[in-house]
């Protein structure tokens, strides 16, 4: 699906209140075409008490060692003996979002909703946005999409196609927000 191509993302909310971030995500999803909805999860995990419930939630998750550690799920290694690690769950249903967030205990993570498209934006001359740039990401305990800037707050990003950059501020307005940072290329 859309995970194979890059989108561009722009932050529209930064808050210490995770439930506020989730409300903004829900409002964005409320205007999106949610056919083919999938959710991707990623986290950097440093402790077994965080890793264990996440492995239960995502038994087929990919993981690999952080900081020069060469261990990975592809090698069949035991993740509990290779902390810290980066864990990624792909193409899940939305149901694990709550349990995933509950298990993090301060770990930096992202939840990305991937769907069919954004609505038409006639005020800015844009038709329906296709799946390639249609994502919403909630960054938890981190400021960036690559999980490199740990933070005490959470950020919501809207993703759009680069050629439709003006859709990001339009989307923000639709949910009573405005863009609060630069448009950046999102990781695959």
GROMACS .gro file of C-alpha atoms in nm:
model
  188
    1UNK     CA    1   0.000   0.000   0.000
    2UNK     CA    2   0.109   0.361   0.055
    3UNK     CA    3   0.394   0.269   0.290
    4UNK     CA    4   0.623   0.222  -0.010
    5UNK     CA    5   0.641   0.590  -0.112
    6UNK     CA    6   0.739   0.898   0.079
    7UNK     CA    7   0.488   1.153   0.193
    8UNK     CA    8   0.551   1.496   0.337
    9UNK     CA    9   0.436   1.572   0.687
   10UNK     CA   10   0.361   1.892   0.874
   11UNK     CA   11   0.290   1.925   1.247
   12UNK     CA   12  -0.045   2.075   1.348
   13UNK     CA   13  -0.052   2.012   1.725
   14UNK     CA   14   0.199   1.973   2.004
   15UNK     CA   15   0.055   1.894   2.346
   16UNK     CA   16   0.143   1.733   2.677
   17UNK     CA   17  -0.211   1.585   2.681
   18UNK     CA   18  -0.211   1.259   2.485
   19UNK     CA   19  -0.592   1.247   2.483
   20UNK     CA   20  -0.598   1.588   2.310
   21UNK     CA   21  -0.365   1.450   2.043
   22UNK     CA   22  -0.592   1.150   1.993
   23UNK     CA   23  -0.898   1.378   1.964
   24UNK     CA   24  -0.730   1.575   1.683
   25UNK     CA   25  -0.635   1.249   1.509
   26UNK     CA   26  -0.998   1.131   1.537
   27UNK     CA   27  -1.123   1.458   1.386
   28UNK     CA   28  -0.879   1.423   1.094
   29UNK     CA   29  -0.983   1.061   1.040
   30UNK     CA   30  -1.345   1.183   1.045
   31UNK     CA   31  -1.288   1.375   0.720
   32UNK     CA   32  -1.065   1.113   0.552
   33UNK     CA   33  -1.162   0.829   0.319
   34UNK     CA   34  -1.095   0.540   0.555
   35UNK     CA   35  -1.121   0.259   0.302
   36UNK     CA   36  -0.818   0.030   0.340
   37UNK     CA   37  -0.737   0.178   0.682
   38UNK     CA   38  -0.419   0.035   0.831
   39UNK     CA   39  -0.216   0.146   1.130
   40UNK     CA   40   0.163   0.126   1.163
   41UNK     CA   41   0.332   0.129   1.503
   42UNK     CA   42   0.695   0.206   1.587
   43UNK     CA   43   0.874   0.250   1.920
   44UNK     CA   44   1.220   0.258   2.071
   45UNK     CA   45   1.213   0.032   2.372
   46UNK     CA   46   1.467   0.018   2.652
   47UNK     CA   47   1.299  -0.208   2.907
   48UNK     CA   48   1.145  -0.553   2.925
   49UNK     CA   49   0.833  -0.425   3.106
   50UNK     CA   50   0.751  -0.218   2.794
   51UNK     CA   51   0.865  -0.476   2.538
   52UNK     CA   52   0.674  -0.775   2.677
   53UNK     CA   53   0.320  -0.634   2.631
   54UNK     CA   54   0.412  -0.495   2.289
   55UNK     CA   55   0.533  -0.835   2.171
   56UNK     CA   56   0.202  -0.979   2.292
   57UNK     CA   57   0.013  -0.712   2.093
   58UNK     CA   58   0.232  -0.757   1.784
   59UNK     CA   59   0.372  -1.112   1.786
   60UNK     CA   60   0.500  -1.070   1.427
   61UNK     CA   61   0.655  -0.727   1.480
   62UNK     CA   62   0.989  -0.653   1.322
   63UNK     CA   63   1.261  -0.532   1.556
   64UNK     CA   64   1.629  -0.453   1.543
   65UNK     CA   65   1.889  -0.338   1.790
   66UNK     CA   66   1.955   0.032   1.841
   67UNK     CA   67   2.296   0.191   1.883
   68UNK     CA   68   2.514  -0.049   1.686
   69UNK     CA   69   2.344  -0.365   1.812
   70UNK     CA   70   2.318  -0.601   1.513
   71UNK     CA   71   2.049  -0.831   1.652
   72UNK     CA   72   1.708  -0.841   1.484
   73UNK     CA   73   1.384  -1.033   1.445
   74UNK     CA   74   1.508  -1.142   1.100
   75UNK     CA   75   1.798  -1.324   1.271
   76UNK     CA   76   1.566  -1.500   1.515
   77UNK     CA   77   1.736  -1.334   1.814
   78UNK     CA   78   1.566  -1.295   2.153
   79UNK     CA   79   1.456  -0.930   2.173
   80UNK     CA   80   1.466  -0.927   2.553
   81UNK     CA   81   1.843  -0.977   2.544
   82UNK     CA   82   1.905  -0.697   2.294
   83UNK     CA   83   1.763  -0.380   2.450
   84UNK     CA   84   1.739  -0.103   2.350
   85UNK     CA   85   1.567  -0.189   2.026
   86UNK     CA   86   1.337  -0.043   1.765
   87UNK     CA   87   1.009  -0.232   1.719
   88UNK     CA   88   0.779  -0.188   1.420
   89UNK     CA   89   0.434  -0.333   1.359
   90UNK     CA   90   0.290  -0.287   1.009
   91UNK     CA   91  -0.056  -0.284   0.856
   92UNK     CA   92  -0.250  -0.350   1.175
   93UNK     CA   93  -0.613  -0.271   1.250
   94UNK     CA   94  -0.684   0.037   1.466
   95UNK     CA   95  -0.781  -0.175   1.770
   96UNK     CA   96  -0.427  -0.202   1.920
   97UNK     CA   97  -0.379   0.179   1.936
   98UNK     CA   98  -0.503   0.213   2.297
   99UNK     CA   99  -0.313  -0.088   2.435
  100UNK     CA  100   0.002   0.022   2.246
  101UNK     CA  101  -0.013   0.372   2.394
  102UNK     CA  102  -0.088   0.233   2.740
  103UNK     CA  103   0.220   0.008   2.730
  104UNK     CA  104   0.475   0.273   2.628
  105UNK     CA  105   0.556   0.412   2.974
  106UNK     CA  106   0.740   0.714   2.832
  107UNK     CA  107   0.906   0.533   2.540
  108UNK     CA  108   0.928   0.735   2.217
  109UNK     CA  109   0.685   0.603   1.958
  110UNK     CA  110   0.475   0.680   1.653
  111UNK     CA  111   0.133   0.563   1.546
  112UNK     CA  112   0.056   0.623   1.177
  113UNK     CA  113  -0.290   0.585   1.028
  114UNK     CA  114  -0.273   0.501   0.655
  115UNK     CA  115  -0.593   0.528   0.447
  116UNK     CA  116  -0.735   0.580   0.099
  117UNK     CA  117  -0.728   0.959   0.076
  118UNK     CA  118  -0.803   1.313   0.185
  119UNK     CA  119  -1.123   1.494   0.084
  120UNK     CA  120  -1.153   1.743  -0.198
  121UNK     CA  121  -1.033   2.093  -0.102
  122UNK     CA  122  -1.200   2.317  -0.363
  123UNK     CA  123  -1.112   2.638  -0.174
  124UNK     CA  124  -0.745   2.576  -0.256
  125UNK     CA  125  -0.797   2.413  -0.594
  126UNK     CA  126  -0.731   2.052  -0.490
  127UNK     CA  127  -0.935   1.747  -0.578
  128UNK     CA  128  -0.953   1.432  -0.369
  129UNK     CA  129  -0.607   1.338  -0.239
  130UNK     CA  130  -0.503   0.981  -0.316
  131UNK     CA  131  -0.353   0.721  -0.086
  132UNK     CA  132   0.012   0.809  -0.152
  133UNK     CA  133   0.006   1.112   0.078
  134UNK     CA  134  -0.282   1.023   0.306
  135UNK     CA  135  -0.158   0.959   0.658
  136UNK     CA  136  -0.189   1.100   1.008
  137UNK     CA  137   0.092   1.037   1.255
  138UNK     CA  138   0.084   1.079   1.631
  139UNK     CA  139   0.435   1.110   1.773
  140UNK     CA  140   0.430   1.008   2.140
  141UNK     CA  141   0.705   1.122   2.379
  142UNK     CA  142   0.902   1.242   2.076
  143UNK     CA  143   0.904   1.549   1.849
  144UNK     CA  144   0.995   1.393   1.513
  145UNK     CA  145   0.888   1.113   1.282
  146UNK     CA  146   1.225   0.933   1.304
  147UNK     CA  147   1.207   0.896   1.686
  148UNK     CA  148   1.529   1.094   1.734
  149UNK     CA  149   1.410   1.386   1.952
  150UNK     CA  150   1.262   1.253   2.279
  151UNK     CA  151   1.016   1.493   2.441
  152UNK     CA  152   0.771   1.517   2.727
  153UNK     CA  153   0.495   1.602   2.481
  154UNK     CA  154   0.323   1.460   2.175
  155UNK     CA  155   0.287   1.590   1.817
  156UNK     CA  156   0.025   1.529   1.548
  157UNK     CA  157   0.142   1.540   1.185
  158UNK     CA  158  -0.072   1.545   0.872
  159UNK     CA  159   0.085   1.388   0.562
  160UNK     CA  160   0.027   1.510   0.208
  161UNK     CA  161   0.187   1.479  -0.134
  162UNK     CA  162   0.469   1.729  -0.182
  163UNK     CA  163   0.295   1.879  -0.487
  164UNK     CA  164  -0.012   1.936  -0.268
  165UNK     CA  165   0.172   2.101   0.023
  166UNK     CA  166  -0.111   2.355   0.064
  167UNK     CA  167  -0.340   2.068   0.168
  168UNK     CA  168  -0.162   2.046   0.510
  169UNK     CA  169  -0.270   2.392   0.637
  170UNK     CA  170  -0.614   2.331   0.486
  171UNK     CA  171  -0.646   2.002   0.677
  172UNK     CA  172  -0.531   2.174   0.997
  173UNK     CA  173  -0.804   2.438   0.952
  174UNK     CA  174  -1.069   2.167   0.906
  175UNK     CA  175  -1.001   2.048   1.262
  176UNK     CA  176  -0.956   2.393   1.419
  177UNK     CA  177  -0.575   2.393   1.409
  178UNK     CA  178  -0.293   2.549   1.212
  179UNK     CA  179   0.044   2.423   1.100
  180UNK     CA  180   0.312   2.477   1.366
  181UNK     CA  181   0.626   2.371   1.181
  182UNK     CA  182   0.784   2.300   0.846
  183UNK     CA  183   0.675   2.046   0.588
  184UNK     CA  184   0.930   1.761   0.608
  185UNK     CA  185   0.983   1.442   0.409
  186UNK     CA  186   0.848   1.154   0.611
  187UNK     CA  187   1.038   0.824   0.646
  188UNK     CA  188   0.893   0.525   0.464
   0.00000   0.00000   0.00000
